[in-house]
Amino acid sequence: ELNTNITFPAAPLLTVILALVGMEAIMSEFFEDTTTAFYIILLVWLCDQYDSVCCHTPITKRYWLRFFYLYHTAFYAYHYRFSGQYSGLALLTMWLFTQHSMIYFFHHYELPVILQQAQIRDILLRNNGQIPLNFTLNNNNLTNNNNNINVNNNNNNNT
């Protein structure tokens, strides 16, 4: 129906904004640098997005967060031990290790499941008659068998 009320979630949005501002203020006191605090909040948010969007298999759900916590704790330990010296480089290193773990878990555990689901979907669609029988699945590519027939017919017509 077109006559529905459109509501804007102002209260949750305001709560999140105030929480982030408060978190940034506390973290900038700890790190004595607002840029480092902002980047850590940004990295944690990006990793949370990865966890909620990309982590579906039990292995990834169980072990990827452990790697994230390990790298994050190593950054905090380094920053505390060396009084913030080269913390930007340590933060970059922590982010690169986290990116590596994201890519590793996605390619080794998530991507095979996605490809398997796509193959099952293609098989089910083909068996239900929704895809013509002259299409086959070879090497994960959809190829048309009629192309060979048309090429052969054109070659026969030319001779």
CSV table of C-alpha atoms in Angstrom, one decimal:
chain,number,residue,atom,x,y,z
A,1,GLU,CA,0.0,0.0,0.0
A,2,LEU,CA,1.3,3.4,-0.9
A,3,ASN,CA,-0.2,5.3,2.1
A,4,THR,CA,2.2,3.9,4.7
A,5,ASN,CA,4.2,6.0,7.1
A,6,ILE,CA,7.9,6.2,6.5
A,7,THR,CA,9.9,6.3,9.7
A,8,PHE,CA,13.5,7.3,10.1
A,9,PRO,CA,15.3,5.4,12.9
A,10,ALA,CA,16.6,8.6,14.6
A,11,ALA,CA,16.9,7.2,18.1
A,12,PRO,CA,19.1,4.2,17.2
A,13,LEU,CA,21.2,6.3,14.8
A,14,LEU,CA,21.7,9.0,17.5
A,15,THR,CA,22.7,6.3,20.0
A,16,VAL,CA,25.3,4.8,17.7
A,17,ILE,CA,26.7,8.2,16.8
A,18,LEU,CA,27.0,9.2,20.5
A,19,ALA,CA,28.6,5.8,21.4
A,20,LEU,CA,31.1,6.2,18.6
A,21,VAL,CA,32.0,9.7,19.7
A,22,GLY,CA,32.4,8.6,23.3
A,23,MET,CA,34.5,5.6,22.2
A,24,GLU,CA,36.7,7.8,20.1
A,25,ALA,CA,37.2,10.2,23.0
A,26,ILE,CA,38.1,7.4,25.4
A,27,MET,CA,40.4,5.7,22.9
A,28,SER,CA,42.1,9.0,21.9
A,29,GLU,CA,43.0,9.5,25.6
A,30,PHE,CA,44.5,6.0,25.7
A,31,PHE,CA,46.4,6.3,22.5
A,32,GLU,CA,47.1,10.1,22.9
A,33,ASP,CA,46.3,10.4,19.2
A,34,THR,CA,42.8,10.9,17.6
A,35,THR,CA,43.9,9.5,14.2
A,36,THR,CA,45.0,6.1,15.7
A,37,ALA,CA,41.8,5.9,17.7
A,38,PHE,CA,39.7,6.7,14.6
A,39,TYR,CA,41.5,4.1,12.5
A,40,ILE,CA,41.1,1.4,15.2
A,41,ILE,CA,37.4,2.1,15.3
A,42,LEU,CA,37.2,2.0,11.5
A,43,LEU,CA,39.1,-1.3,11.4
A,44,VAL,CA,36.9,-2.9,14.1
A,45,TRP,CA,33.8,-1.8,12.2
A,46,LEU,CA,35.2,-3.2,8.9
A,47,CYS,CA,36.0,-6.5,10.6
A,48,ASP,CA,32.6,-6.6,12.1
A,49,GLN,CA,31.1,-6.1,8.6
A,50,TYR,CA,33.2,-9.0,7.3
A,51,ASP,CA,32.2,-11.2,10.1
A,52,SER,CA,28.5,-10.5,9.7
A,53,VAL,CA,28.4,-10.6,5.8
A,54,CYS,CA,31.1,-13.2,4.8
A,55,CYS,CA,31.4,-15.6,7.7
A,56,HIS,CA,28.9,-18.4,7.3
A,57,THR,CA,30.7,-21.7,7.7
A,58,PRO,CA,31.3,-23.1,11.2
A,59,ILE,CA,35.1,-23.1,10.8
A,60,THR,CA,35.2,-19.4,9.8
A,61,LYS,CA,32.8,-18.4,12.6
A,62,ARG,CA,34.8,-20.2,15.2
A,63,TYR,CA,38.4,-19.4,14.2
A,64,TRP,CA,38.5,-16.2,12.2
A,65,LEU,CA,37.6,-14.1,15.3
A,66,ARG,CA,40.4,-15.7,17.2
A,67,PHE,CA,42.9,-14.5,14.6
A,68,PHE,CA,41.4,-11.0,14.7
A,69,TYR,CA,41.6,-10.9,18.5
A,70,LEU,CA,45.2,-12.2,18.4
A,71,TYR,CA,46.3,-9.5,15.9
A,72,HIS,CA,44.4,-6.8,17.7
A,73,THR,CA,45.8,-7.8,21.1
A,74,ALA,CA,49.3,-7.9,19.6
A,75,PHE,CA,48.8,-4.3,18.4
A,76,TYR,CA,47.6,-3.2,21.9
A,77,ALA,CA,50.6,-5.0,23.6
A,78,TYR,CA,53.1,-3.4,21.2
A,79,HIS,CA,51.5,0.1,21.7
A,80,TYR,CA,51.6,-0.3,25.5
A,81,ARG,CA,55.1,-1.8,25.6
A,82,PHE,CA,56.7,0.8,23.3
A,83,SER,CA,54.7,3.8,24.4
A,84,GLY,CA,53.1,4.4,21.1
A,85,GLN,CA,56.4,4.6,19.1
A,86,TYR,CA,55.7,3.6,15.5
A,87,SER,CA,52.1,2.8,16.3
A,88,GLY,CA,51.0,3.8,12.8
A,89,LEU,CA,53.3,1.1,11.4
A,90,ALA,CA,52.1,-1.4,14.0
A,91,LEU,CA,48.5,-0.5,13.1
A,92,LEU,CA,49.2,-1.0,9.4
A,93,THR,CA,50.9,-4.3,10.1
A,94,MET,CA,48.0,-5.5,12.2
A,95,TRP,CA,45.5,-4.5,9.4
A,96,LEU,CA,47.6,-6.3,6.8
A,97,PHE,CA,47.6,-9.5,8.9
A,98,THR,CA,43.9,-9.1,9.5
A,99,GLN,CA,43.3,-8.7,5.7
A,100,HIS,CA,45.4,-11.8,5.1
A,101,SER,CA,43.3,-13.8,7.5
A,102,MET,CA,40.1,-12.5,5.9
A,103,ILE,CA,41.2,-13.5,2.5
A,104,TYR,CA,42.5,-16.8,3.7
A,105,PHE,CA,39.3,-17.8,5.4
A,106,PHE,CA,37.2,-16.6,2.6
A,107,HIS,CA,39.1,-18.4,-0.1
A,108,HIS,CA,39.6,-21.7,1.8
A,109,TYR,CA,36.2,-22.0,3.6
A,110,GLU,CA,33.6,-19.6,2.3
A,111,LEU,CA,34.2,-19.6,-1.5
A,112,PRO,CA,34.0,-23.4,-1.9
A,113,VAL,CA,30.6,-23.3,-0.2
A,114,ILE,CA,29.4,-20.5,-2.5
A,115,LEU,CA,30.6,-22.3,-5.6
A,116,GLN,CA,29.0,-25.6,-4.4
A,117,GLN,CA,25.7,-23.8,-3.8
A,118,ALA,CA,25.8,-22.2,-7.3
A,119,GLN,CA,26.5,-25.7,-8.8
A,120,ILE,CA,23.6,-27.2,-6.9
A,121,ARG,CA,21.3,-24.3,-8.0
A,122,ASP,CA,22.4,-24.8,-11.7
A,123,ILE,CA,21.7,-28.6,-11.5
A,124,LEU,CA,18.3,-28.0,-9.9
A,125,LEU,CA,17.4,-25.4,-12.5
A,126,ARG,CA,18.5,-27.7,-15.3
A,127,ASN,CA,16.6,-30.7,-13.9
A,128,ASN,CA,13.4,-28.7,-13.5
A,129,GLY,CA,13.5,-27.8,-17.1
A,130,GLN,CA,14.1,-24.1,-16.6
A,131,ILE,CA,17.4,-24.2,-18.5
A,132,PRO,CA,17.3,-25.7,-22.1
A,133,LEU,CA,19.0,-29.1,-22.4
A,134,ASN,CA,21.4,-27.8,-25.0
A,135,PHE,CA,23.3,-25.9,-22.3
A,136,THR,CA,25.9,-27.8,-20.3
A,137,LEU,CA,28.1,-26.9,-17.4
A,138,ASN,CA,31.8,-27.4,-18.3
A,139,ASN,CA,34.6,-26.2,-16.1
A,140,ASN,CA,32.2,-24.0,-14.1
A,141,ASN,CA,31.3,-22.1,-17.4
A,142,LEU,CA,28.0,-22.2,-19.1
A,143,THR,CA,28.6,-23.1,-22.7
A,144,ASN,CA,26.1,-23.5,-25.5
A,145,ASN,CA,26.3,-26.7,-27.6
A,146,ASN,CA,24.4,-25.1,-30.4
A,147,ASN,CA,27.4,-22.9,-31.3
A,148,ASN,CA,29.2,-25.9,-32.6
A,149,ILE,CA,26.2,-26.9,-34.7
A,150,ASN,CA,25.8,-23.4,-36.2
A,151,VAL,CA,29.5,-23.2,-37.0
A,152,ASN,CA,29.4,-26.6,-38.7
A,153,ASN,CA,26.3,-25.6,-40.7
A,154,ASN,CA,28.0,-22.4,-41.8
A,155,ASN,CA,31.1,-24.3,-42.9
A,156,ASN,CA,28.9,-26.8,-44.9
A,157,ASN,CA,27.1,-23.9,-46.6
A,158,ASN,CA,30.4,-22.2,-47.6
A,159,THR,CA,31.7,-25.3,-49.4
